[in-house]
Tab-separated table of C-alpha atoms and ligand atoms in Angstrom:
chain	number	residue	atom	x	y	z
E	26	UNK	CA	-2.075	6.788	-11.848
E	27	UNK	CA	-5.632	5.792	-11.009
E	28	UNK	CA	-5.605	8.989	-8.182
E	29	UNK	CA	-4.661	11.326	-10.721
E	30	UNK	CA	-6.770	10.154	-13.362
E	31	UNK	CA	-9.862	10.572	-11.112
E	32	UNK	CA	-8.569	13.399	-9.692
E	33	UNK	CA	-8.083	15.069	-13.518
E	34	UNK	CA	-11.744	14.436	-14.421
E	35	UNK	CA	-12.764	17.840	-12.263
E	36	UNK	CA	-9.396	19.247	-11.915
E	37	UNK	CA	-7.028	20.737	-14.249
E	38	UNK	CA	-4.296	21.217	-12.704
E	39	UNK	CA	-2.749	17.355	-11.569
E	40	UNK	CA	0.521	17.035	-11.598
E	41	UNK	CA	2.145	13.330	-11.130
E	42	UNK	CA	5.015	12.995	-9.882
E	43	UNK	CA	7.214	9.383	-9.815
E	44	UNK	CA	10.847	8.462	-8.641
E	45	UNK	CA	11.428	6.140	-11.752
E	46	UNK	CA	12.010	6.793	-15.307
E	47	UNK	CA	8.666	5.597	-16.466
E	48	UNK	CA	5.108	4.935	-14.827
E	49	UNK	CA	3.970	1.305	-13.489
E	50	UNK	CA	7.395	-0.792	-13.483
E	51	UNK	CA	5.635	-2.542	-10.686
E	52	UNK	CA	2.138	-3.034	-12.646
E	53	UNK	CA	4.726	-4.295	-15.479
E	54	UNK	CA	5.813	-7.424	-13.527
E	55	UNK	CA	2.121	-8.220	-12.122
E	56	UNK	CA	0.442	-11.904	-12.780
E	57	UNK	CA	3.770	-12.731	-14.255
E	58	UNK	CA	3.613	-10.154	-17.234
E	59	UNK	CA	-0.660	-10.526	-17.599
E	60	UNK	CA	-1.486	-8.310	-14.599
E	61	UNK	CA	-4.237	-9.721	-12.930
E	62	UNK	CA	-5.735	-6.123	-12.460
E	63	UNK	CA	-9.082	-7.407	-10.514
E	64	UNK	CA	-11.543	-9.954	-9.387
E	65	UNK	CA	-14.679	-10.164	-11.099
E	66	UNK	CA	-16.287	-11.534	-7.741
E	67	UNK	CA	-19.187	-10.212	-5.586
E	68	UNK	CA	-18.837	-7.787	-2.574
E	69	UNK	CA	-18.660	-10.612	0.095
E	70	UNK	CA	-16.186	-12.221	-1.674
E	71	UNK	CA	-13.921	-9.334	-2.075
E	72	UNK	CA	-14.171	-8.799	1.420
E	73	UNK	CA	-13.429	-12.212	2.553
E	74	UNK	CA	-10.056	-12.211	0.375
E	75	UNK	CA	-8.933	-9.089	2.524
E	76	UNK	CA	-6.322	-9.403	5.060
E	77	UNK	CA	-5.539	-6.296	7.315
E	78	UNK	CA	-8.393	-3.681	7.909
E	79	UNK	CA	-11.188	-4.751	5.218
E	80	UNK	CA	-13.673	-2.509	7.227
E	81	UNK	CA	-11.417	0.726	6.260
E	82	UNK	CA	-12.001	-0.115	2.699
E	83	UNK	CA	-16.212	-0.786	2.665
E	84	UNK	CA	-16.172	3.571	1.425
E	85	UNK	CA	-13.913	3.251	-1.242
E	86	UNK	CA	-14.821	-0.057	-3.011
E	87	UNK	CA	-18.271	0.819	-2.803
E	88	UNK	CA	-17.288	3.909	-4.552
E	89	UNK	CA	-15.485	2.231	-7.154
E	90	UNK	CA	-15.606	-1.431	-7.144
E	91	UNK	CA	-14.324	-4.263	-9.361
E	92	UNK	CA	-16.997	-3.336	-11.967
E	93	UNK	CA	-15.940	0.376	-12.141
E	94	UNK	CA	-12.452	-0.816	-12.642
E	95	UNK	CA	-13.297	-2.858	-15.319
E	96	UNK	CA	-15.629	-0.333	-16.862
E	97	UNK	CA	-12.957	2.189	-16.159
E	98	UNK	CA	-10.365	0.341	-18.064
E	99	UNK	CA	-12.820	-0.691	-21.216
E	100	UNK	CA	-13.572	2.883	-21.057
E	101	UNK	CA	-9.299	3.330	-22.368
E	102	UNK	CA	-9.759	0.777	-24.629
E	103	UNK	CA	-8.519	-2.020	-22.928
E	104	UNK	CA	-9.840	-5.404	-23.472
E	105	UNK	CA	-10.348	-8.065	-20.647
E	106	UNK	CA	-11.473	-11.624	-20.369
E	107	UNK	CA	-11.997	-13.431	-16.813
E	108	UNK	CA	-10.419	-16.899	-16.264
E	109	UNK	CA	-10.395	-18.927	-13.648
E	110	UNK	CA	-11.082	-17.889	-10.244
E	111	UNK	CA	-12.451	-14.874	-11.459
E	112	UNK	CA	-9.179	-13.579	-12.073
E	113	UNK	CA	-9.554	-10.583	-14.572
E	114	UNK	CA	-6.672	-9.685	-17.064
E	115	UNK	CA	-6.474	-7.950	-20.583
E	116	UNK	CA	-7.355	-10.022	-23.451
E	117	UNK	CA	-3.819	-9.459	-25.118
E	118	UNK	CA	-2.053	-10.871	-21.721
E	119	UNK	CA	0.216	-7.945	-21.758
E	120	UNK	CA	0.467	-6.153	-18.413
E	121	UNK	CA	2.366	-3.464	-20.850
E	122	UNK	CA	-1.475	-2.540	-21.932
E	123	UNK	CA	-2.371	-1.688	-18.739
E	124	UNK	CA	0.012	0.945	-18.298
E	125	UNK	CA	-0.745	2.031	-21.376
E	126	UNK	CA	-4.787	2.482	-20.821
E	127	UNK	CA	-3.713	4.402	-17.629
E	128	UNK	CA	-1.507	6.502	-19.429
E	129	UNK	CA	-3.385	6.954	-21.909
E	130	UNK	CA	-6.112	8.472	-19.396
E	131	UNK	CA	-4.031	10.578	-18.216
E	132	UNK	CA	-2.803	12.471	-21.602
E	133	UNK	CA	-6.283	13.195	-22.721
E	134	UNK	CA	-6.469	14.493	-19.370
E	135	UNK	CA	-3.916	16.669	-19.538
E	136	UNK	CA	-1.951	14.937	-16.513
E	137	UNK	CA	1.539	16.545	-16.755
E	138	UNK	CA	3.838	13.692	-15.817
E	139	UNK	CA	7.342	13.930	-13.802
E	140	UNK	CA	9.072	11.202	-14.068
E	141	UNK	CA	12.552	10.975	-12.447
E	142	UNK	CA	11.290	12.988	-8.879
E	143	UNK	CA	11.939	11.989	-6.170
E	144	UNK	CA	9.616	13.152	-3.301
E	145	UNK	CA	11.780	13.910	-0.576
E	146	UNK	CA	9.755	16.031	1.736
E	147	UNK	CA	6.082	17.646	2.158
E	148	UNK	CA	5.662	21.236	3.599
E	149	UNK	CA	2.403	21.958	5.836
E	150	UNK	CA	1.731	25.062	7.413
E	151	UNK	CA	-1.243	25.981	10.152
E	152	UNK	CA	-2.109	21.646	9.538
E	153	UNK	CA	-2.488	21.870	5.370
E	154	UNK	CA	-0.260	20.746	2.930
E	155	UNK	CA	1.379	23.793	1.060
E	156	UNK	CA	3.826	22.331	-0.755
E	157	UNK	CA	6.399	19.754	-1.649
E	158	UNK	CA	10.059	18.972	-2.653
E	159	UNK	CA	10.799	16.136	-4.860
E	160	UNK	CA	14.753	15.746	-6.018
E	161	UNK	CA	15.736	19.573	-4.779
E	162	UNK	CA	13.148	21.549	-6.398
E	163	UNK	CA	10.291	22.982	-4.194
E	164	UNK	CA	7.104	22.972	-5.572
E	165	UNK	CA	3.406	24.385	-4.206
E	166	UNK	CA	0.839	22.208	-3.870
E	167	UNK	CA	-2.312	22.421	-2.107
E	168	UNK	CA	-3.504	19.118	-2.032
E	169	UNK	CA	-1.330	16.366	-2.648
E	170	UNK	CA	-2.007	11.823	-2.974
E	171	UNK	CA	0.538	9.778	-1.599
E	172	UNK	CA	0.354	6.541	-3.416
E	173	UNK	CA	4.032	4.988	-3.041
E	174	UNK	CA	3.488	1.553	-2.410
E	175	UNK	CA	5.246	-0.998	-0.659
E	176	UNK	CA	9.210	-1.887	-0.496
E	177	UNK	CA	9.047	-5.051	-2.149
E	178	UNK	CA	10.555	-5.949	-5.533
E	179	UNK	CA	12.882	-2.902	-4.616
E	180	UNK	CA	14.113	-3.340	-8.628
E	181	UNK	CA	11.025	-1.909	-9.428
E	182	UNK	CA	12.062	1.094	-7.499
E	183	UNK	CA	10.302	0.321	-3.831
E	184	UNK	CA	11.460	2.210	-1.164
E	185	UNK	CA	10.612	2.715	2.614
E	186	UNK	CA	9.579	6.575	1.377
E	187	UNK	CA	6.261	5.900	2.150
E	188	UNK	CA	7.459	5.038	6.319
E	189	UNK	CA	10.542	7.460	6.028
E	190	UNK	CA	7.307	10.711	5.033
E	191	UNK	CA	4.905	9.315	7.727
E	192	UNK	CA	7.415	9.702	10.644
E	193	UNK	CA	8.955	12.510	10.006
E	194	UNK	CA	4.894	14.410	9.418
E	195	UNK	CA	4.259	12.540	12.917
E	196	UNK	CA	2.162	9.829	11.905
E	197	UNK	CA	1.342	6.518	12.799
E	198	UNK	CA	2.930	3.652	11.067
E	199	UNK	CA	2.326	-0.398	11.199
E	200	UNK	CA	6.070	-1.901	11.061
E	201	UNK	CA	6.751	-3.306	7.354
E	202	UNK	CA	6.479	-6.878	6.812
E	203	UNK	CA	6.916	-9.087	4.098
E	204	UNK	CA	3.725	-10.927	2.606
E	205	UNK	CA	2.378	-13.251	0.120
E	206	UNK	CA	6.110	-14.704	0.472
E	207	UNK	CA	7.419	-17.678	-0.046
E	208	UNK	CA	8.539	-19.553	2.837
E	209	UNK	CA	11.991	-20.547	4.603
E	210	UNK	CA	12.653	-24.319	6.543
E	211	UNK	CA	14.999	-25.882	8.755
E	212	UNK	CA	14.009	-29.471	7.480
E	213	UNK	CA	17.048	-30.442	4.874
E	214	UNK	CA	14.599	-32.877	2.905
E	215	UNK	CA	12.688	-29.949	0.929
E	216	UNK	CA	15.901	-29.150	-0.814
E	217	UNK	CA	15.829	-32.643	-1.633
E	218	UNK	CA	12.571	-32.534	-3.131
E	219	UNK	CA	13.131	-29.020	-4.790
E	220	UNK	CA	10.982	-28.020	-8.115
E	221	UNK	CA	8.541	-30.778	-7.407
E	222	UNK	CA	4.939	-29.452	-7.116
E	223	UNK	CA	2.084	-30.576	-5.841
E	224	UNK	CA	-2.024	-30.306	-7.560
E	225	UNK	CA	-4.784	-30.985	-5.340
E	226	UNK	CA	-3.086	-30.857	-1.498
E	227	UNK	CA	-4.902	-29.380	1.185
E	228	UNK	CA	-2.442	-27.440	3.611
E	229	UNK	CA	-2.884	-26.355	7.217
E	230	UNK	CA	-0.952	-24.307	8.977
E	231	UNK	CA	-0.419	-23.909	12.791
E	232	UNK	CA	1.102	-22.147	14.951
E	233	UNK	CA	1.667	-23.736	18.146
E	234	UNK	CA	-0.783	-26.349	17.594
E	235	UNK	CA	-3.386	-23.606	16.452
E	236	UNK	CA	-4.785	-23.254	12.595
E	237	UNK	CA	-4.372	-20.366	11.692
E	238	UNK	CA	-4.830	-20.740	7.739
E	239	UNK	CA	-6.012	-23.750	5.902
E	240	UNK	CA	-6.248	-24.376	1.606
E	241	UNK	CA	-6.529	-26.700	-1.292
E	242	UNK	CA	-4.720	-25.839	-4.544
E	243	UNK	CA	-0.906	-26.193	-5.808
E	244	UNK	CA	2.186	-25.724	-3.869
E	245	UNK	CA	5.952	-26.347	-4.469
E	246	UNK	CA	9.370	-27.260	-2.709
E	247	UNK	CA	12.129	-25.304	-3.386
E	248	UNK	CA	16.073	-25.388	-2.533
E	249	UNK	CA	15.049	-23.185	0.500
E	250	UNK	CA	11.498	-24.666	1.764
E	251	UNK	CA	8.237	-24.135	0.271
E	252	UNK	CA	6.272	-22.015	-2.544
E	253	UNK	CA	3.149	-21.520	-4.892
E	254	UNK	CA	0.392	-20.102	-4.748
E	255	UNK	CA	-1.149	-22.326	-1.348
E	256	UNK	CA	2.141	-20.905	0.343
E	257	UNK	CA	1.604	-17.327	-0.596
E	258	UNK	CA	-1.790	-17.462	0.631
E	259	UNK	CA	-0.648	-18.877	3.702
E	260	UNK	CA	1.460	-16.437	4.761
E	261	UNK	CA	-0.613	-13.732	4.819
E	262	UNK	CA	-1.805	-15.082	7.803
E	263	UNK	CA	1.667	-14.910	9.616
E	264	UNK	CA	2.834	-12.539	12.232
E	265	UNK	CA	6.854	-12.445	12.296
E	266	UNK	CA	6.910	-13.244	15.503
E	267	UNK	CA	5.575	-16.660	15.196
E	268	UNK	CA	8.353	-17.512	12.469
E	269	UNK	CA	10.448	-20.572	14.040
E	270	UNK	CA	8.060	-20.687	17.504
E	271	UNK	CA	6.213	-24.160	16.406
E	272	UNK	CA	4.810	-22.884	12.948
E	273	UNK	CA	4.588	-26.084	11.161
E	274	UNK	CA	2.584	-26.422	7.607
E	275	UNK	CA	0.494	-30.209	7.606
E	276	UNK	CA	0.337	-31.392	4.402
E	277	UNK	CA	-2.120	-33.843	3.124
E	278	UNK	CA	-1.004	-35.607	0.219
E	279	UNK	CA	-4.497	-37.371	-0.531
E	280	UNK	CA	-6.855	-35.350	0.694
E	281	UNK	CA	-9.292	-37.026	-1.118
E	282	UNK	CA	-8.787	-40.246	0.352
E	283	UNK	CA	-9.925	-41.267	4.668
E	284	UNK	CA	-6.611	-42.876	6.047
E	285	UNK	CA	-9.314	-46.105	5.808
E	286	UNK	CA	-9.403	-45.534	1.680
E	287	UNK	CA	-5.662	-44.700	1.862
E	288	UNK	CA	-4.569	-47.729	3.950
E	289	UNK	CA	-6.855	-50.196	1.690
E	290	UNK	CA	-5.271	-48.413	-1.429
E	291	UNK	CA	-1.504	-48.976	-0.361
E	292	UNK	CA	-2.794	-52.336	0.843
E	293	UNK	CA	-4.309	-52.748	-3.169
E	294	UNK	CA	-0.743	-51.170	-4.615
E	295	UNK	CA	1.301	-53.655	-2.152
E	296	UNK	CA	-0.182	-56.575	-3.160
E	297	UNK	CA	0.789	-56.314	-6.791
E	298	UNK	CA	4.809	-56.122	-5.719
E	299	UNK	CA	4.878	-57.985	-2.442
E	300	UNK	CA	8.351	-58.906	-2.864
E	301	UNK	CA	9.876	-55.500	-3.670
E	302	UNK	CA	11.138	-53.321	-1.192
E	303	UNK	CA	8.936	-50.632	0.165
E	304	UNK	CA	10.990	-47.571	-1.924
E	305	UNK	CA	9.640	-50.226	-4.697
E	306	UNK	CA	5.879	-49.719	-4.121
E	307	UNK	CA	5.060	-46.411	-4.278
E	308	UNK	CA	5.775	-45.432	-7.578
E	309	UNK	CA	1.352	-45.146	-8.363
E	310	UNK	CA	0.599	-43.285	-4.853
E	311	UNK	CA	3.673	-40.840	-4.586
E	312	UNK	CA	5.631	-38.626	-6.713
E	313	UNK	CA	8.992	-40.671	-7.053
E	314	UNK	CA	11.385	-37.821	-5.396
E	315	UNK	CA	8.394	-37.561	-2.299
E	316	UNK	CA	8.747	-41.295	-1.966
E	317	UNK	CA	12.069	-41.473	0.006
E	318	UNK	CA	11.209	-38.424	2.076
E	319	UNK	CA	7.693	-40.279	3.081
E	320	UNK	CA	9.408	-43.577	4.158
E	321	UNK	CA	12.348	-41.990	6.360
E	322	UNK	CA	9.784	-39.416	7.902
E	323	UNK	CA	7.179	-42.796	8.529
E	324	UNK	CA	10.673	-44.226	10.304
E	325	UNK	CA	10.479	-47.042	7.939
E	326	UNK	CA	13.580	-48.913	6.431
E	327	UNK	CA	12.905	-48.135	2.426
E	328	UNK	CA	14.735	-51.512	1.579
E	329	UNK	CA	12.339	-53.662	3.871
E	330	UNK	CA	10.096	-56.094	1.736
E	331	UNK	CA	6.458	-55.345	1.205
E	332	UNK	CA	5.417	-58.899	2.068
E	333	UNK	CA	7.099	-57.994	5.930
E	334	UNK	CA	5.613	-54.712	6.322
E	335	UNK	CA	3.815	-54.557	9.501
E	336	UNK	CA	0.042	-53.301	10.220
E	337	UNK	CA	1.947	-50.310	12.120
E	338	UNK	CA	4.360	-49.810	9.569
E	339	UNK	CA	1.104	-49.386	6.899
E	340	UNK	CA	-0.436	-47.088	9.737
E	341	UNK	CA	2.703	-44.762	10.039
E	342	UNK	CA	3.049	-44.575	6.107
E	343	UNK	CA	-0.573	-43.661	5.803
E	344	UNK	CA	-0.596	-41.001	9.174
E	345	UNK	CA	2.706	-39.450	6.930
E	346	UNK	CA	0.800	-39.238	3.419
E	347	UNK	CA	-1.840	-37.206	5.122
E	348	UNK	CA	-0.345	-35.430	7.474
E	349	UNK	CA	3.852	-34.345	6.192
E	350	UNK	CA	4.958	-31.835	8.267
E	351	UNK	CA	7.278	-28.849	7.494
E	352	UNK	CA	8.851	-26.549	9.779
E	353	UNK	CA	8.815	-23.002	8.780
E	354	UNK	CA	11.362	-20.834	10.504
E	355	UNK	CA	10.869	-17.931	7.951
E	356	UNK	CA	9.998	-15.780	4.711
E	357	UNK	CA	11.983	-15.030	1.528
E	358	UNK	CA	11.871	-11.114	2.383
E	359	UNK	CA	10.912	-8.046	0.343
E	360	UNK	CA	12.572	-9.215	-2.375
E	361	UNK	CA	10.272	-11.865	-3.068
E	362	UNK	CA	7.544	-10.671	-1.524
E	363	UNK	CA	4.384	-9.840	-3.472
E	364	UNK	CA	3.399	-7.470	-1.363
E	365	UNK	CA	4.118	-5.592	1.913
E	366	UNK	CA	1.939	-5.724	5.270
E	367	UNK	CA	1.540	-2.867	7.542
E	368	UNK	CA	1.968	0.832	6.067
E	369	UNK	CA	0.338	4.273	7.424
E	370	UNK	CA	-1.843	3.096	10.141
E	371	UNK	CA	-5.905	3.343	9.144
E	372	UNK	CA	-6.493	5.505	12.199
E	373	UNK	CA	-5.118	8.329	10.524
E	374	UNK	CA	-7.080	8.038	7.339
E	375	UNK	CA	-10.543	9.178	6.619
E	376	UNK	CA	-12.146	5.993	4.976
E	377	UNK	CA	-14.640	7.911	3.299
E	378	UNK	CA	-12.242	10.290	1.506
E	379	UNK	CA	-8.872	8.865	2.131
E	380	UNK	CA	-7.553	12.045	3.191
E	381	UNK	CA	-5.444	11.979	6.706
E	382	UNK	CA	-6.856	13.201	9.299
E	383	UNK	CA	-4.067	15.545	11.075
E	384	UNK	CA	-3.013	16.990	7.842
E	385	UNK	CA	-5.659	18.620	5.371
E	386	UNK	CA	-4.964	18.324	2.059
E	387	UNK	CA	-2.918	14.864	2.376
E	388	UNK	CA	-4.277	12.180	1.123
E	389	UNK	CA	-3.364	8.190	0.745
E	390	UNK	CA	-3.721	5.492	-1.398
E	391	UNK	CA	-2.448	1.729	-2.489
E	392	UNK	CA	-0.083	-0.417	-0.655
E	393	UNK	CA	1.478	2.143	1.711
E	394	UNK	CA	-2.054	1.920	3.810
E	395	UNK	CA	-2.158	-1.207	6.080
E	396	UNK	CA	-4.086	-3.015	4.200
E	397	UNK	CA	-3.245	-6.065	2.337
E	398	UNK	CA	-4.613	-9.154	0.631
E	399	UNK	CA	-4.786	-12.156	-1.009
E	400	UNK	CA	-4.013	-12.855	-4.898
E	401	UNK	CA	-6.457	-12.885	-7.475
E	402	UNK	CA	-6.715	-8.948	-8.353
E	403	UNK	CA	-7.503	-8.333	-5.025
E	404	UNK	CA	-4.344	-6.100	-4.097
E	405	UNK	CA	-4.604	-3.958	-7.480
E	406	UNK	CA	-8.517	-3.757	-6.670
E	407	UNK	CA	-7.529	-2.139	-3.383
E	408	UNK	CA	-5.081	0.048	-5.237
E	409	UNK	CA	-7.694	1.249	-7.833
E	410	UNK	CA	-10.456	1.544	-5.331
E	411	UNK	CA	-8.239	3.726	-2.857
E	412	UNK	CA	-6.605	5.713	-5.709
E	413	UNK	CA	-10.207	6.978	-7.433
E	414	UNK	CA	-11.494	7.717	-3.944
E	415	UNK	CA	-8.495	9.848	-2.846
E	416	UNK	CA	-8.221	11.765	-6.531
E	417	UNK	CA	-11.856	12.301	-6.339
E	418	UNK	CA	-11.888	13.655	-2.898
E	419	UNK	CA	-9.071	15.772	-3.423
E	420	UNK	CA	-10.326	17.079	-6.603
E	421	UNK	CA	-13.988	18.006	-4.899
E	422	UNK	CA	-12.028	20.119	-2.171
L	501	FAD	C1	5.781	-9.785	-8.640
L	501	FAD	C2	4.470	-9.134	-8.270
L	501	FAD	C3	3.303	-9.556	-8.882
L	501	FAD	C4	2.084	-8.998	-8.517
L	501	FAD	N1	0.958	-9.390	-9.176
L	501	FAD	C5	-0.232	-8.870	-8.830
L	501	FAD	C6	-1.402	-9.218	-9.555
L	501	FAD	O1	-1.358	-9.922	-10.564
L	501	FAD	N2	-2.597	-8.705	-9.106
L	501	FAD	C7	-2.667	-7.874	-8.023
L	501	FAD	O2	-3.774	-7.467	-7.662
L	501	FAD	N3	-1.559	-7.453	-7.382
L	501	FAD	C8	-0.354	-7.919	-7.770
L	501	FAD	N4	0.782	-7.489	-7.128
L	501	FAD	C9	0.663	-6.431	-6.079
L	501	FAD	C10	0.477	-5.060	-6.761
L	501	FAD	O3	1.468	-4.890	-7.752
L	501	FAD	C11	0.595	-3.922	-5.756
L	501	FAD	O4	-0.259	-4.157	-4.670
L	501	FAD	C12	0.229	-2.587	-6.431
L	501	FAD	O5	1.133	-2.310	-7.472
L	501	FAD	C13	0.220	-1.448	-5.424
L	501	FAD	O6	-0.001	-0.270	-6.130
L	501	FAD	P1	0.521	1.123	-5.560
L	501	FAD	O7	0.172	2.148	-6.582
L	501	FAD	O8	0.074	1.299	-4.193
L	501	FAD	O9	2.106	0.946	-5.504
L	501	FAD	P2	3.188	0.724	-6.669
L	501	FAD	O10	2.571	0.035	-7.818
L	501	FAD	O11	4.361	0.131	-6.022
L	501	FAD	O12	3.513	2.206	-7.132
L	501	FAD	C14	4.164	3.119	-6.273
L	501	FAD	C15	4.856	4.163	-7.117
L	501	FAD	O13	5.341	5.174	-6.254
L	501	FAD	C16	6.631	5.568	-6.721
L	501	FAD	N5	7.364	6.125	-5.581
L	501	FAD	C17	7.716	5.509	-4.439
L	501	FAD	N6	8.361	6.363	-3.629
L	501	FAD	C18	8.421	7.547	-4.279
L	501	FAD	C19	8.940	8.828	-3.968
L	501	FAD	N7	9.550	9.086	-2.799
L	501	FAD	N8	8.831	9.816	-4.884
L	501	FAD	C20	8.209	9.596	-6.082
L	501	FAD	N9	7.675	8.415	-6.431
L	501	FAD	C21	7.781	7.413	-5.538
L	501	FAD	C22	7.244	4.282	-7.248
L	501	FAD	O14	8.267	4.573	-8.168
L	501	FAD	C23	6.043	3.600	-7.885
L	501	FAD	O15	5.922	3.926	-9.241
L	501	FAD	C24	2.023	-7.991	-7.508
L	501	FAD	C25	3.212	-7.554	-6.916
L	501	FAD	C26	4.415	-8.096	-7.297
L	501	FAD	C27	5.678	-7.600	-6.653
């Protein structure tokens, strides 16, 4: 949508062409229903919340950056407001208004719109595109934006097109994989645990003994292992083949607290109940469905007295509290996975117009590149900054 919009400003003749019955079913289910459609942060910033390949992406942003998009969507009459984190959405919270400000773009450019087609293959003759088929029908083209995401959330009508196209015109691909995911473990006591969430924990994550991502913020147990937003974040920063290989998340329960401050706290909390038992004493330090978990993972009996716990038994409760350990064997999958890693490799892209670089007239944009990043507006900024640069280019040639 953004493509042909930019690509309509000095072109008259865009067509756009989409598989599903109506335009942006995956913009629709964005920031749960708000769309979080940018970051209102500075350049470095940006650039430190991308993932895979931020260098391929210094042309476009520059060429239409978080500001643009926010001009370019006040410019259709949508509202916006910035909350925390710099997370932009539209005033009325309605991701629905989006789609609307896009489409609305597009009509007073005189986009025509094809819903229901299905590209299905791409005709190039002497290295140019020439043409196109989408559900049967052949169609002539001479330039032509691939923008067709990634195969998440296939309800929203992802598909592998995007892989399927790039093979079969001979390009290089980066093998799908699922990110911003929740994440799968072995260890039985998460289900235990399951809808509990946790404020203010700082996560690490290691693989073999080696950080390889490490946050503060809000993250959740679930039936199956571990979510929110800390978890998300964390595995974009996950290659599959480390999944069950000694990837373990540390979790600090009270990171604001030195196991000194933590031990003389418990030692504070014990002395007020020093002849309950230890599943007893907890109740002001722990979250009461964590406190069970915390004892048997210390390797402490939860029915032993305060008054007889030892030094070493405070010492083991303490080294659990800031350092509980999950095992993570593996991800949720596309279906519940924000977005999708990998895509048409960047070596066959142009960075400063987006168009490929074997095929003239081809262009790409959005998630099907491999490039990916964190939340916050970030992904949608990367779609919008991609998108103008590849209608713009295609529209200049
Ligand atoms: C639950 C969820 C919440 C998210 N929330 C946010 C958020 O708040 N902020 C953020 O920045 N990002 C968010 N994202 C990520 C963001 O939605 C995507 O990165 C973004 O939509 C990518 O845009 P795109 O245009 O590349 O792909 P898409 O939005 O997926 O659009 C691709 C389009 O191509 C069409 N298509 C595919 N194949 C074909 C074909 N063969 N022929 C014709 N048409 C085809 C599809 O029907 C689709 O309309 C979220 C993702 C999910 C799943």
């Amino acid at each position: 949508m953004m493509a042909a919009a930019a690509a309509s400003e000095k072109c008259d003749d865009v067509v756009l062409i989409d598989k599903n019955e109506k335009l942006g079913k995956k913009l629709y289910i964005t920031g749960k229903g708000r769309c979080n459609l940018t970051n209102a942060c500075d350049a470095d910033v940006f650039f430190d919340n991308l993932i895979t390949n931020p260098k391929f992406l210094f042309s476009s942003f520059y060429g239409f950056d978080n500001r643009a998009a926010m001009d370019f969507f006040e410019s259709c009459g949508l509202f916006l407001k910035t909350e925390r984190g710099n997370r932009v959405f539209p005033v009325s919270d309605h991701s629905s208004d989006v789609i609307k400000a896009l489409k609305l773009r597009l009509e007073h450019n005189n986009v025509r719109i094809l819903n229901d087609r299905r590209l299905e293959d791409i005709k190039i003759l002497d290295g140019r595109v020439c043409g196109l088929t989408a559900s049967g029908e052949y169609m002539k083209a001479d330039r032509l934006i691939l923008a067709l995401g990634g195969v998440s959330y296939k309800g929203t009508g992802a598909t592998d097109d995007a892989f399927r196209l790039a093979k079969s015109l001979g390009l290089k691909t980066v093998p799908a994989q699922p990110s911003l995911v929740p994440l799968t473990s072995p260890d039985k006591w998460t289900a235990q645990v399951s809808g509990l969430s946790l404020k203010n924990v700082s996560v690490r994550l290691e693989y073999r003994k080696k950080e390889i991502f490490e946050g503060f913020g809000e993250m959740l147990f679930t039936h199956f292992g571990v979510s929110g937003p800390l978890i998300l974040s964390a595995s974009s920063y996950i290659k599959e083949q480390m999944y069950g290989d000694g990837l373990v998340l540390h979790i600090d329960l009270k990171d604001a607290l030195t196991h000194k401050q933590l031990d003389e706290r418990i030692l504070r909390d014990f002395s007020g109940s020093m002849n309950k038992h230890l599943i007893n004493s907890l109740d002001r330090l722990l979250p009461s469905g964590l406190i069970p978990v915390v004892i048997e993972l210390a390797g402490l009996d939860p029915h032993k007295r305060v008054n007889g716990i030892t030094r070493a038994e405070r010492e083991a409760l303490v080294d659990t509290i800031k350092d509980l350990r999950v095992s993570i064997n593996g991800n949720r999958g596309f279906d519940e996975a924000i977005i999708t890693r990998g895509g048409i490799s960047v070596k066959e892209v142009d960075p400063s117009t987006m168009e490929c670089r074997k095929i003239k007239g081809l262009y790409f944009a959005g998630e099907m590149l491999d490039v990916d990043a964190l939340t916050g507006g970030f992904n949608l900024q990367i779609a919008w900054s991609t998108g103008h640069l590849a209608g713009v280019s295609a529209a200049k040639e």
